[in-house]
XYZ file of C-alpha atoms in Angstrom:
786
model
C -88.306 -9.869 -8.626
C -90.138 -10.924 -11.967
C -88.909 -10.028 -15.620
C -91.788 -7.970 -16.095
C -90.584 -5.814 -13.865
C -87.349 -6.208 -15.569
C -86.364 -5.052 -19.429
C -86.747 -7.883 -21.861
C -86.067 -6.587 -25.896
C -88.450 -9.100 -26.552
C -91.664 -7.537 -28.302
C -94.578 -7.356 -25.680
C -98.729 -6.813 -26.018
C -99.932 -3.612 -24.827
C -99.862 -4.173 -21.426
C -97.684 -6.953 -20.658
C -94.497 -5.563 -20.082
C -94.302 -2.706 -16.845
C -91.598 -0.168 -16.591
C -91.300 2.499 -13.619
C -88.685 4.833 -14.305
C -86.600 5.362 -11.481
C -84.911 8.742 -11.938
C -82.773 8.347 -8.894
C -81.527 4.994 -9.839
C -81.164 6.323 -13.378
C -78.113 9.644 -11.797
C -76.896 6.422 -9.994
C -75.799 4.664 -13.171
C -74.792 7.837 -14.929
C -72.351 8.940 -12.123
C -70.808 5.102 -12.077
C -70.213 4.851 -15.777
C -67.748 7.722 -15.003
C -65.566 4.803 -13.386
C -63.554 2.252 -14.679
C -65.522 -0.670 -11.684
C -68.869 -0.542 -10.606
C -69.860 -2.871 -8.438
C -73.893 -3.772 -7.738
C -74.532 -6.297 -4.685
C -77.575 -6.799 -2.809
C -79.661 -10.112 -2.467
C -82.274 -11.944 -4.519
C -84.766 -9.577 -6.401
C -83.743 -6.224 -5.270
C -83.514 -5.725 -9.084
C -79.782 -5.739 -9.694
C -80.206 -6.532 -13.459
C -82.850 -5.055 -14.368
C -81.301 -1.252 -13.161
C -77.797 -2.155 -14.808
C -79.958 -3.529 -18.197
C -82.817 -0.661 -18.548
C -79.905 1.917 -18.059
C -77.620 -0.034 -20.412
C -80.870 -0.293 -23.065
C -80.407 3.262 -23.978
C -76.698 3.883 -23.038
C -74.308 4.595 -26.343
C -71.880 1.912 -25.571
C -71.092 -1.510 -26.792
C -71.696 -3.987 -24.411
C -70.804 -7.463 -23.655
C -72.423 -9.221 -21.008
C -71.642 -12.338 -19.938
C -73.803 -14.465 -17.142
C -72.309 -16.380 -14.963
C -73.405 -20.047 -13.598
C -71.707 -22.022 -11.316
C -70.632 -24.169 -14.303
C -68.108 -21.648 -14.956
C -66.393 -22.104 -11.880
C -64.046 -24.797 -14.269
C -61.828 -22.483 -16.445
C -62.253 -23.721 -19.864
C -66.283 -23.340 -19.412
C -66.317 -19.710 -18.422
C -63.677 -19.112 -21.601
C -66.195 -20.588 -23.927
C -68.785 -18.433 -21.851
C -66.916 -15.199 -22.041
C -65.686 -15.300 -25.478
C -68.837 -16.182 -26.692
C -70.337 -13.578 -25.161
C -67.556 -10.784 -26.706
C -67.841 -12.155 -29.852
C -70.944 -9.730 -30.438
C -68.322 -7.497 -30.660
C -66.887 -9.204 -33.557
C -67.493 -13.229 -35.125
C -63.894 -13.565 -35.245
C -63.090 -13.001 -31.947
C -64.289 -16.372 -31.183
C -62.012 -18.289 -33.487
C -59.858 -15.891 -32.555
C -59.122 -16.808 -28.862
C -61.729 -19.316 -28.563
C -58.774 -22.032 -29.455
C -55.949 -20.701 -26.926
C -57.555 -21.926 -23.597
C -58.271 -20.628 -20.493
C -55.811 -17.349 -19.805
C -54.726 -19.132 -16.603
C -51.186 -16.808 -16.524
C -51.105 -13.389 -16.716
C -48.686 -13.783 -20.357
C -51.896 -15.735 -21.172
C -54.051 -13.114 -20.447
C -51.693 -10.405 -22.078
C -52.096 -12.319 -25.555
C -55.938 -12.810 -25.489
C -56.807 -9.188 -23.889
C -54.348 -7.364 -26.997
C -56.001 -10.126 -29.224
C -59.381 -9.085 -27.561
C -58.019 -5.502 -27.761
C -57.370 -5.457 -31.648
C -60.792 -5.461 -32.060
C -62.104 -2.319 -30.316
C -62.540 1.050 -31.754
C -60.255 4.040 -29.558
C -63.036 6.135 -29.690
C -65.729 4.274 -28.567
C -67.069 3.011 -24.894
C -67.337 -0.328 -24.441
C -69.159 -2.372 -21.596
C -68.325 -5.326 -19.759
C -70.637 -7.244 -17.486
C -70.856 -10.109 -15.362
C -74.024 -11.302 -13.994
C -74.759 -13.445 -10.809
C -71.023 -13.040 -10.190
C -71.590 -14.599 -6.288
C -71.854 -18.429 -7.973
C -68.104 -17.847 -8.937
C -66.087 -19.725 -6.133
C -62.859 -20.661 -8.485
C -59.602 -18.662 -7.788
C -58.652 -18.935 -11.199
C -61.541 -17.249 -13.104
C -61.443 -14.324 -10.061
C -58.041 -14.236 -10.730
C -58.411 -13.571 -14.099
C -61.670 -10.813 -13.985
C -58.602 -8.899 -10.865
C -56.818 -9.060 -14.963
C -59.627 -8.142 -16.429
C -60.163 -4.288 -14.602
C -56.708 -3.389 -14.571
C -56.433 -2.935 -18.780
C -55.225 0.387 -19.114
C -58.001 0.796 -21.863
C -59.731 4.601 -20.928
C -63.039 3.582 -22.588
C -63.917 0.159 -20.463
C -66.196 -0.364 -17.604
C -66.435 -3.188 -16.096
C -69.638 -4.155 -14.230
C -69.811 -7.213 -11.434
C -73.452 -7.551 -10.301
C -73.757 -10.718 -7.546
C -75.922 -11.226 -4.249
C -73.015 -11.156 -1.935
C -69.906 -9.117 -1.764
C -67.457 -9.971 -4.623
C -64.690 -12.443 -3.737
C -61.858 -10.020 -5.676
C -60.048 -7.776 -4.700
C -60.974 -4.977 -5.388
C -58.990 -2.869 -2.485
C -56.195 -1.028 -4.518
C -58.491 0.065 -7.427
C -60.914 1.044 -4.072
C -58.239 3.426 -2.261
C -57.519 5.519 -6.264
C -60.678 6.019 -6.720
C -61.423 3.779 -9.228
C -64.560 1.602 -8.119
C -68.337 3.016 -7.771
C -70.837 0.802 -5.699
C -74.079 0.045 -5.487
C -75.648 -1.670 -3.145
C -79.254 -2.817 -0.864
C -80.074 0.399 0.033
C -79.190 2.100 -3.400
C -82.148 -0.419 -4.796
C -84.715 -1.326 -2.569
C -88.353 0.857 -3.617
C -88.470 4.079 -1.901
C -92.450 4.120 -0.648
C -93.207 6.671 -3.662
C -91.791 4.406 -5.705
C -93.910 1.133 -5.269
C -96.508 3.624 -5.089
C -96.282 4.843 -8.433
C -95.186 1.461 -9.515
C -99.020 0.145 -8.142
C -100.361 2.888 -10.715
C -99.198 1.564 -13.563
C -101.351 -1.431 -12.719
C -104.025 0.998 -11.866
C -104.197 -0.085 -8.509
C -104.706 2.446 -5.750
C -104.108 1.894 -2.422
C -105.056 4.185 0.841
C -101.770 5.804 2.261
C -102.245 2.847 5.505
C -102.579 0.249 3.053
C -99.344 1.855 1.414
C -97.348 2.238 4.826
C -98.301 -1.761 5.766
C -96.766 -3.300 2.260
C -94.098 -1.248 2.264
C -93.348 -2.505 5.761
C -93.899 -6.041 4.900
C -92.096 -5.839 1.683
C -88.791 -3.205 2.937
C -88.671 -1.975 -0.346
C -87.841 -5.527 -2.041
C -88.047 -5.193 -5.574
C -89.824 -8.776 -6.166
C -92.291 -8.909 -3.005
C -93.804 -5.660 -4.721
C -94.224 -6.898 -7.606
C -96.309 -10.305 -5.924
C -98.022 -7.862 -4.014
C -99.301 -5.918 -6.937
C -100.046 -8.859 -8.720
C -102.084 -10.126 -5.186
C -103.627 -6.373 -5.340
C -104.438 -7.029 -8.879
C -106.656 -10.174 -8.303
C -108.021 -9.864 -4.808
C -111.841 -9.381 -4.777
C -112.990 -5.796 -5.239
C -112.788 -3.747 -1.745
C -110.534 -6.966 -0.025
C -108.053 -5.277 2.274
C -104.762 -5.979 2.810
C -103.596 -8.822 4.756
C -100.017 -8.944 5.680
C -97.844 -12.172 5.427
C -94.374 -13.440 4.501
C -94.381 -12.494 0.673
C -91.151 -14.519 0.298
C -92.597 -18.183 1.494
C -95.235 -17.764 -1.603
C -93.363 -16.908 -4.428
C -93.983 -20.256 -6.040
C -97.501 -21.044 -5.031
C -98.149 -17.158 -6.613
C -95.387 -18.402 -10.214
C -97.721 -21.640 -10.086
C -101.156 -19.628 -10.524
C -99.988 -16.814 -12.706
C -97.572 -18.646 -15.181
C -97.876 -22.383 -14.892
C -100.936 -23.548 -14.318
C -102.577 -21.219 -17.678
C -100.104 -23.103 -19.644
C -101.157 -26.244 -21.597
C -99.200 -29.357 -20.370
C -97.050 -30.279 -23.039
C -96.284 -26.280 -22.675
C -95.515 -26.551 -18.876
C -92.957 -29.666 -19.980
C -91.441 -27.111 -22.538
C -90.024 -24.655 -19.859
C -89.234 -27.349 -16.853
C -86.542 -29.077 -19.677
C -85.636 -25.353 -20.481
C -84.001 -26.112 -16.747
C -81.915 -28.460 -17.636
C -79.582 -26.693 -19.543
C -77.409 -23.007 -19.150
C -76.882 -21.203 -22.197
C -80.585 -20.826 -24.374
C -79.637 -20.390 -27.733
C -82.700 -19.618 -29.805
C -81.697 -22.420 -32.068
C -81.060 -24.802 -29.184
C -84.142 -23.861 -28.229
C -85.928 -25.142 -31.320
C -84.410 -28.191 -31.003
C -85.772 -28.465 -27.778
C -89.066 -27.731 -28.697
C -89.419 -29.718 -31.604
C -92.985 -27.766 -31.812
C -92.547 -24.240 -32.748
C -95.761 -23.929 -31.295
C -94.534 -24.685 -27.675
C -91.685 -22.230 -27.876
C -95.442 -19.220 -27.732
C -95.204 -20.461 -23.984
C -92.156 -18.611 -23.415
C -93.760 -14.739 -24.702
C -97.096 -16.006 -21.539
C -94.652 -16.586 -19.046
C -94.371 -12.677 -19.215
C -91.031 -11.252 -18.541
C -89.377 -14.398 -16.929
C -87.817 -16.142 -19.866
C -86.642 -12.926 -21.819
C -84.576 -12.709 -24.952
C -81.531 -10.875 -24.026
C -79.671 -8.989 -27.270
C -76.387 -9.208 -24.920
C -76.005 -12.643 -25.081
C -77.894 -13.866 -27.767
C -80.024 -16.211 -25.602
C -82.338 -16.421 -23.882
C -82.893 -15.891 -19.648
C -85.293 -17.218 -17.277
C -84.923 -14.683 -13.936
C -83.557 -17.424 -11.455
C -86.664 -17.816 -9.071
C -88.573 -18.682 -11.293
C -85.490 -20.993 -13.020
C -85.482 -22.737 -9.326
C -89.297 -23.441 -9.550
C -89.296 -24.711 -12.620
C -85.904 -27.379 -11.648
C -88.049 -27.773 -8.573
C -90.603 -29.651 -10.291
C -87.966 -31.595 -12.557
C -89.157 -35.002 -11.516
C -91.984 -34.977 -13.825
C -89.336 -35.424 -16.576
C -88.529 -39.140 -17.385
C -85.008 -39.541 -17.642
C -85.531 -40.574 -21.484
C -86.674 -37.043 -21.967
C -84.156 -35.685 -19.738
C -81.140 -37.434 -22.168
C -83.322 -36.768 -25.359
C -82.519 -32.859 -23.879
C -79.450 -33.382 -22.840
C -78.448 -35.081 -26.389
C -79.395 -32.096 -28.281
C -77.762 -29.610 -26.373
C -74.576 -31.678 -26.738
C -74.938 -31.629 -30.298
C -75.570 -28.294 -30.456
C -72.829 -27.033 -28.029
C -70.018 -29.360 -29.440
C -72.046 -28.163 -33.231
C -70.688 -24.166 -32.089
C -67.054 -25.096 -30.461
C -68.418 -25.324 -26.633
C -66.364 -27.966 -25.536
C -66.782 -27.956 -21.904
C -70.679 -27.590 -22.421
C -70.679 -30.397 -24.947
C -67.981 -33.031 -22.589
C -70.984 -32.200 -19.825
C -73.741 -32.821 -21.998
C -72.859 -35.974 -23.036
C -72.065 -37.303 -19.760
C -75.487 -36.158 -18.425
C -76.830 -38.154 -21.333
C -74.914 -40.710 -20.492
C -73.749 -40.882 -24.454
C -69.899 -41.989 -24.193
C -69.501 -42.754 -27.408
C -70.328 -38.752 -28.697
C -68.057 -38.096 -25.928
C -65.347 -40.030 -27.550
C -66.031 -38.807 -30.761
C -66.240 -35.105 -29.863
C -62.754 -35.851 -27.657
C -61.149 -37.870 -30.809
C -61.247 -34.034 -32.514
C -59.012 -31.847 -29.942
C -55.017 -31.904 -30.156
C -53.603 -34.910 -28.988
C -52.144 -33.414 -25.836
C -54.889 -30.508 -24.912
C -54.594 -28.124 -21.929
C -53.860 -29.506 -18.481
C -57.151 -28.385 -16.590
C -59.070 -30.018 -18.806
C -57.503 -32.308 -19.098
C -58.078 -32.804 -15.388
C -61.563 -32.187 -16.158
C -61.876 -35.076 -18.588
C -60.381 -37.260 -15.786
C -62.965 -36.661 -13.159
C -65.845 -37.573 -15.812
C -63.795 -40.883 -16.206
C -63.859 -41.428 -12.830
C -67.517 -41.315 -12.567
C -68.253 -43.022 -15.421
C -69.003 -46.907 -14.863
C -66.365 -48.947 -16.207
C -67.985 -50.514 -19.209
C -67.974 -47.412 -21.573
C -63.820 -48.900 -21.354
C -65.476 -52.119 -22.712
C -68.000 -50.129 -25.137
C -65.659 -47.089 -26.809
C -62.190 -48.305 -28.189
C -61.184 -44.685 -27.869
C -62.317 -44.420 -24.149
C -58.635 -46.403 -23.070
C -56.362 -44.775 -25.487
C -58.400 -41.275 -24.407
C -58.363 -41.503 -20.247
C -54.001 -42.982 -20.598
C -53.356 -40.165 -22.734
C -54.735 -37.504 -19.980
C -52.215 -38.979 -17.411
C -49.670 -37.879 -20.383
C -50.480 -35.035 -20.314
C -50.321 -34.306 -16.736
C -47.581 -35.552 -16.353
C -48.485 -38.484 -14.810
C -46.521 -41.094 -16.457
C -45.750 -43.769 -14.254
C -49.897 -43.987 -13.529
C -49.913 -43.921 -17.280
C -47.817 -46.911 -17.663
C -49.297 -48.830 -14.892
C -53.185 -48.247 -16.254
C -51.673 -49.020 -19.650
C -50.388 -52.684 -18.142
C -53.881 -52.934 -17.370
C -55.331 -52.964 -20.410
C -52.454 -54.811 -22.881
C -53.398 -57.499 -20.371
C -57.038 -57.359 -20.879
C -57.048 -57.076 -24.440
C -56.892 -59.690 -26.637
C -54.176 -59.046 -29.130
C -55.185 -61.843 -31.637
C -58.383 -61.015 -31.693
C -60.118 -60.139 -35.159
C -62.133 -57.425 -34.100
C -61.120 -54.534 -35.423
C -62.250 -52.091 -32.167
C -60.059 -54.129 -30.164
C -56.843 -53.370 -32.459
C -57.672 -49.774 -32.546
C -57.862 -49.371 -29.010
C -53.973 -51.606 -29.149
C -52.965 -49.154 -31.782
C -53.625 -46.322 -28.815
C -52.173 -47.597 -26.224
C -49.107 -48.863 -27.437
C -48.946 -45.364 -29.038
C -49.689 -43.475 -25.934
C -46.734 -45.981 -24.550
C -44.389 -44.588 -26.886
C -45.300 -40.974 -26.154
C -44.595 -41.767 -22.496
C -40.838 -43.492 -23.477
C -40.221 -40.801 -25.636
C -40.579 -38.120 -23.107
C -39.119 -39.915 -20.208
C -36.349 -40.559 -22.542
C -35.275 -37.136 -22.294
C -33.853 -38.571 -18.902
C -32.891 -41.722 -19.168
C -31.635 -42.025 -22.338
C -33.827 -45.028 -23.128
C -34.569 -45.037 -26.817
C -36.486 -48.304 -26.885
C -40.023 -46.574 -27.020
C -39.831 -46.928 -30.697
C -40.617 -50.424 -29.614
C -44.453 -49.186 -28.324
C -45.388 -47.316 -32.089
C -43.940 -50.693 -33.983
C -46.365 -52.512 -31.810
C -49.127 -49.228 -32.615
C -48.151 -49.689 -36.292
C -49.458 -53.487 -36.503
C -52.246 -52.660 -34.419
C -53.811 -50.003 -36.755
C -53.432 -51.793 -39.949
C -55.810 -54.325 -38.667
C -57.812 -51.559 -37.491
C -58.537 -50.161 -40.534
C -58.703 -46.414 -38.756
C -57.164 -43.172 -38.985
C -57.910 -40.140 -37.279
C -57.974 -36.422 -38.545
C -56.732 -32.993 -37.833
C -56.016 -32.039 -35.297
C -55.603 -35.100 -33.559
C -53.147 -36.504 -36.425
C -51.016 -33.335 -36.152
C -47.619 -34.281 -33.948
C -46.631 -31.620 -31.076
C -43.390 -30.842 -30.988
C -41.670 -29.928 -27.841
C -39.125 -26.530 -27.110
C -36.705 -28.670 -29.552
C -37.044 -31.526 -31.532
C -33.747 -33.312 -30.279
C -35.033 -34.303 -26.500
C -31.055 -35.170 -25.041
C -30.899 -33.833 -21.411
C -26.850 -35.052 -21.692
C -24.722 -33.514 -23.379
C -22.538 -36.759 -24.317
C -21.050 -36.675 -27.565
C -23.259 -38.780 -30.000
C -26.753 -38.840 -27.538
C -28.484 -36.518 -29.709
C -27.537 -38.924 -32.645
C -29.127 -41.808 -30.948
C -31.945 -39.898 -30.291
C -32.010 -38.905 -33.750
C -31.613 -42.655 -35.097
C -35.135 -44.306 -32.679
C -36.623 -40.724 -34.200
C -36.247 -41.650 -37.724
C -37.719 -45.352 -37.002
C -40.680 -43.817 -35.138
C -41.468 -41.460 -37.746
C -42.684 -44.027 -40.144
C -44.583 -45.882 -37.343
C -46.357 -42.745 -36.177
C -47.114 -41.741 -39.583
C -48.749 -44.988 -40.358
C -51.145 -45.036 -37.039
C -51.527 -41.493 -37.165
C -52.614 -40.443 -40.723
C -49.426 -38.840 -41.060
C -48.203 -38.232 -37.931
C -44.472 -36.897 -37.524
C -43.942 -37.044 -40.964
C -40.970 -34.736 -41.337
C -39.850 -34.554 -38.158
C -36.724 -36.638 -38.522
C -35.340 -35.142 -41.250
C -36.414 -31.421 -38.700
C -34.263 -33.106 -35.922
C -31.687 -33.651 -38.530
C -31.710 -29.815 -39.871
C -31.692 -28.923 -36.420
C -29.079 -30.535 -34.778
C -26.925 -29.602 -37.985
C -28.018 -25.925 -37.765
C -26.377 -25.948 -34.505
C -23.376 -27.377 -35.631
C -23.157 -24.611 -37.992
C -23.388 -26.763 -40.999
C -25.863 -24.296 -42.584
C -25.300 -26.750 -46.051
C -27.475 -29.820 -44.255
C -29.498 -28.123 -42.130
C -30.885 -26.668 -45.633
C -31.189 -29.193 -47.094
C -32.605 -31.589 -43.865
C -34.895 -28.213 -43.274
C -36.517 -27.534 -46.355
C -37.147 -31.624 -46.342
C -38.715 -31.092 -42.951
C -40.632 -28.372 -44.672
C -41.974 -30.335 -47.804
C -43.063 -33.321 -45.967
C -45.171 -31.749 -42.753
C -47.127 -29.833 -45.907
C -47.962 -33.075 -47.422
C -49.387 -34.503 -44.126
C -50.963 -31.158 -42.580
C -48.716 -31.879 -40.104
C -48.378 -27.396 -39.226
C -46.200 -27.722 -36.237
C -43.990 -29.401 -37.407
C -44.139 -26.667 -40.715
C -43.527 -24.028 -38.064
C -40.218 -24.851 -36.811
C -38.810 -26.297 -39.602
C -39.739 -21.901 -41.204
C -38.307 -20.857 -37.889
C -35.077 -22.753 -38.269
C -34.566 -21.296 -42.046
C -35.338 -17.798 -40.426
C -32.418 -18.338 -38.587
C -30.384 -19.729 -41.703
C -30.986 -16.796 -43.534
C -30.419 -14.148 -41.221
C -26.327 -15.486 -41.513
C -26.347 -14.430 -45.171
C -28.198 -11.653 -44.462
C -31.119 -12.996 -47.791
C -34.090 -9.958 -46.155
C -35.300 -11.524 -49.791
C -35.962 -14.836 -49.005
C -36.423 -13.896 -44.690
C -39.577 -12.580 -45.869
C -40.878 -14.797 -48.102
C -41.195 -17.362 -44.708
C -42.641 -15.302 -42.698
C -45.325 -14.677 -44.963
C -45.505 -18.760 -45.164
C -45.797 -18.463 -41.166
C -48.269 -16.059 -41.494
C -50.719 -18.514 -43.808
C -50.382 -20.327 -40.684
C -52.606 -18.698 -38.990
C -55.783 -19.464 -41.185
C -55.285 -23.703 -40.626
C -57.951 -24.031 -38.034
C -56.650 -27.278 -37.102
C -53.570 -25.321 -35.789
C -54.756 -24.683 -32.184
C -51.467 -22.868 -31.085
C -51.296 -20.873 -34.390
C -51.068 -17.243 -32.762
C -49.089 -18.329 -30.106
C -46.223 -19.892 -32.406
C -46.259 -17.907 -35.267
C -46.279 -14.982 -31.914
C -43.141 -16.589 -30.550
C -41.271 -17.076 -34.140
C -41.834 -13.547 -35.396
C -41.402 -13.001 -31.846
C -37.701 -13.735 -31.871
C -37.032 -12.501 -35.233
C -38.162 -8.794 -34.568
C -36.269 -9.082 -31.488
C -32.985 -10.036 -33.297
C -33.251 -7.799 -35.774
C -33.955 -4.311 -33.502
C -37.501 -4.054 -34.739
C -40.055 -4.239 -31.300
C -42.323 -2.304 -32.022
C -43.457 -5.548 -33.930
C -43.388 -7.815 -32.037
C -46.299 -9.074 -29.648
C -47.735 -7.240 -26.808
C -47.362 -9.986 -24.305
C -44.119 -11.494 -25.689
C -42.363 -8.559 -24.326
C -43.813 -9.376 -20.708
C -41.143 -10.201 -18.566
C -44.031 -12.263 -16.645
C -42.450 -15.562 -17.594
C -44.485 -18.213 -17.274
C -46.011 -20.205 -20.087
C -49.931 -20.520 -21.700
C -48.402 -24.203 -23.759
C -47.865 -27.313 -22.229
C -45.011 -27.723 -20.379
C -44.561 -30.733 -21.353
C -43.974 -30.298 -25.286
C -43.758 -26.620 -25.307
C -41.681 -23.506 -23.438
C -39.452 -21.811 -26.036
C -41.374 -18.402 -25.695
C -39.065 -18.072 -22.102
C -35.980 -17.581 -24.853
C -37.286 -15.596 -27.185
C -39.244 -13.115 -23.346
C -35.918 -13.026 -22.375
C -34.587 -12.262 -25.987
C -36.564 -8.941 -26.018
C -35.128 -7.805 -22.769
C -31.523 -8.020 -23.364
C -32.423 -6.049 -26.550
C -34.140 -3.807 -24.569
C -31.288 -3.879 -21.929
C -32.859 -4.734 -19.417
C -30.483 -7.235 -18.084
C -32.193 -8.377 -14.551
C -35.321 -8.973 -15.353
C -33.367 -11.356 -18.386
C -31.970 -12.653 -15.864
C -35.345 -12.856 -13.919
C -36.651 -14.977 -17.186
C -33.792 -17.000 -17.715
C -33.711 -18.336 -14.085
C -37.057 -20.221 -14.870
C -36.413 -23.992 -14.408
C -39.141 -25.444 -12.449
C -40.506 -27.302 -15.130
C -39.199 -30.733 -15.608
C -39.570 -30.776 -19.368
C -39.621 -27.487 -20.649
C -36.657 -25.319 -21.961
C -34.128 -26.302 -19.748
C -34.856 -30.470 -20.026
C -32.750 -29.587 -23.486
C -28.844 -29.548 -23.935
C -29.325 -27.204 -26.633
C -32.132 -25.244 -23.570
C -29.232 -24.717 -21.728
C -27.272 -23.986 -24.641
C -29.291 -21.099 -25.782
C -30.426 -19.805 -21.958
C -26.572 -19.682 -20.424
C -25.237 -18.105 -23.370
C -27.864 -15.340 -23.208
C -27.696 -15.485 -19.528
C -23.843 -15.152 -19.814
C -23.763 -11.637 -22.093
C -26.710 -10.467 -19.897
C -24.381 -10.502 -16.876
C -21.347 -9.399 -18.546
C -23.789 -5.903 -19.895
C -24.042 -6.008 -16.027
C -20.582 -5.873 -15.413
C -21.068 -8.976 -13.489
C -17.513 -10.434 -15.067
C -17.242 -13.291 -12.788
C -20.316 -14.645 -12.934
C -20.683 -14.408 -16.827
C -17.501 -16.133 -16.878
C -18.519 -18.708 -15.297
C -21.802 -19.612 -16.931
C -20.071 -19.165 -20.114
C -17.983 -22.002 -18.508
C -21.214 -23.696 -17.998
C -22.196 -23.385 -21.444
C -19.265 -24.286 -23.375
C -19.580 -27.255 -21.452
C -23.000 -28.473 -22.719
C -21.899 -27.194 -26.602
C -18.434 -28.717 -27.135
C -18.399 -32.504 -27.078
C -21.358 -31.625 -29.925
C -19.944 -28.429 -31.008
C -23.372 -26.870 -31.032
C -21.634 -23.692 -31.290
C -24.163 -21.696 -33.211
C -26.078 -20.262 -30.003
C -22.863 -18.390 -29.594
C -22.468 -17.086 -32.992
C -26.197 -15.638 -33.400
C -25.618 -13.251 -30.093
C -23.552 -11.283 -32.365
C -21.945 -7.936 -31.253
C -22.982 -8.990 -27.171
C -20.570 -11.906 -27.524
C -17.872 -10.009 -28.978
C -17.977 -7.665 -26.538
C -17.780 -10.324 -23.892
C -15.461 -12.766 -25.831
C -12.950 -9.663 -26.641
C -13.282 -9.012 -22.839
C -12.857 -12.641 -21.741
C -9.470 -13.365 -24.184
C -8.537 -9.502 -22.229
C -8.436 -10.708 -18.865
C -6.431 -13.828 -20.222
C -9.310 -16.547 -18.621
C -12.539 -17.422 -19.057
C -12.984 -20.958 -16.829
C -12.384 -23.725 -18.548
C -13.352 -22.263 -21.949
C -9.849 -22.566 -24.757
C -8.460 -19.151 -25.859
C -8.981 -20.755 -29.751
C -12.301 -21.064 -28.930
C -13.047 -17.814 -27.691
C -11.112 -16.463 -30.465
C -13.151 -18.206 -32.660
C -16.842 -17.420 -30.952
C -15.277 -13.518 -31.202
C -14.700 -13.570 -34.903
C -18.000 -15.705 -36.085
C -20.274 -13.787 -33.787
C -18.053 -10.293 -35.257
C -18.696 -12.164 -38.890
C -23.076 -12.951 -37.984
C -23.206 -9.483 -37.340
C -21.828 -7.396 -39.684
C -22.991 -9.713 -42.637
C -26.423 -10.768 -40.990
C -27.733 -8.456 -38.594
C -26.160 -5.300 -39.706
C -27.813 -5.357 -42.972
C -30.933 -6.793 -42.370
C -31.107 -3.736 -39.666
C -30.455 -1.743 -42.285
C -33.424 -3.023 -44.804
C -35.945 -2.978 -41.640
C -38.359 -1.890 -43.947
C -38.853 -5.203 -46.050
C -40.702 -6.691 -42.895
C -42.915 -4.012 -42.666
C -46.459 -6.326 -43.995
């Protein structure tokens, strides 16, 4: 159905905009607004979008309109598209949610939903519209939409517009009466409505002709409109000739819309069909000459400005016509359009679209430069997309772009395909002249040797092979000869759940790993512009804290904090603050903890710290659950869904925090469900320190559930992990819960292989911690009402 019969927010000349009030449809829409979900399903040209838009443009609600395309079957691209639409509520939403990436899990979704909801007025009404939903087949995106309609917010209506029944599970909400449907039968014009529409064009036809036209069009809105154009253009007195109007749509578009336009305006419109998101600034870039944009107005309402999207929209039938004429454009013209689209999307943080357009334009160097503005290890789905692009790209890109081999192999590392990464890296090393005077060659070698170092670093968790240091040393030497230094966030070192990445509890094993870090840090700092600066101090501080050596821990953690700030190492800074908070809890030092939390909050303004909001929620959540201020915790942390929204190679600490919260609420079985999540090979359970913390939590949960045998068995496992290196502080931190467990074990005279004197020590330390730390802070919890 043409936009002449659609809606438009553009000022139109008199007679250019034809609009028929259809009270029947208005009543349907008014009733539908009482339901949380509205499904509008009808074929091409039935006026689905028109019916929704024409009603909403005068409806008292905030409208968030997301125009979907096949591109949105990529989760990251959908996320960029959706959040750009939501940002009409407040531009700050874009800054807070877009860097978090596509929320593929319930946990991620809840976190993002909480951020968006914080911008909603509880007394306002909000309508989310998803147009052309039939184009979406990706399960992850469909799952997101299913989650969206379950948000318990009484003033939100979700509208799905689709040519076919959406691939969503709507059975549950429909059975509860929460779903309203509008179908083709509802949207068909009645014969009376058709006649009224023709009268708006000053077209008067006989009842017999009206019946014939209605029979041919079957109430199909677009066909009725085209029939109206035929009557307008026919000689006076000409009779109506029945015809299959659908087969003549392009012919009519050609004669009515395109032919009257000058050739340059026609070419401009065809160029617009090459891109998805038609933002005004981007259209101006593509046009170059402002006079070309006047061609948009001459299309009637086939192209209109959508204030909901802050972008122009081309009616899909007109778009199909334009795409069919793309062959008139030269390859140079097409690449020029795609380059402008890529640069615009890159400048506006639309990463997925930018990458796609750079590929279309075959601007691989530009694409590599843009990718170098991403974090060191991007989200998994983004890494998979980039690998597909590399597989399609010509092999010359590896020779012409020194960044390409580094990015390519790092993607395999991100996806935990370490053997494949090492295999590809060896091929690259074999093909390069290590003594070349060419700085670009040394830039490639530096990046690839660092990547091989990361492979060894991650694998050392299990094989205790610390020879990876040699690769970082080679990376440093080649970096010197390249003269290249990356910028944040690429230069921000990503840290794992624990800094000491040891899996083996043998005595002295963690010190060996830290010794390797001490040699690695100067190499990475030199070759990656400050990356990892302070990491070795943080590792020593972490080890000292777990041993209960607070004096050494404080010294090392403060050193790590100072160094991290010197070289913009935001993740190292965040973890240093976290451990300093834990240290100061032992002293009940509310004033110092308050200052540390304020410093955590200051990190929320660091735009080169992509995970800053999630990290803040984790650290603050750990503290607030510890002192009984669960009201201050982020809602997603309080969910018992255990899946992480962070890369499992380097993250996972939120599992510990979520389990602690469930323990504080005496939901012991929920806590155990979280603690039993050991599926991720490089997650929190991979490390000795992680095992100790998780097992000790599990032990107190089982004890509270009156499973003494299970509690003692798990406590024994925790002790066996901790004993060789005396990493007993996690037992102390459990305070009164550990007091209860150890007192019962002493009374029963058993706790597996844990000696009685150790049980007494744990009981005494936990009691002192609860009295000197937790109780003092709980008594002054108002100090943390920021």
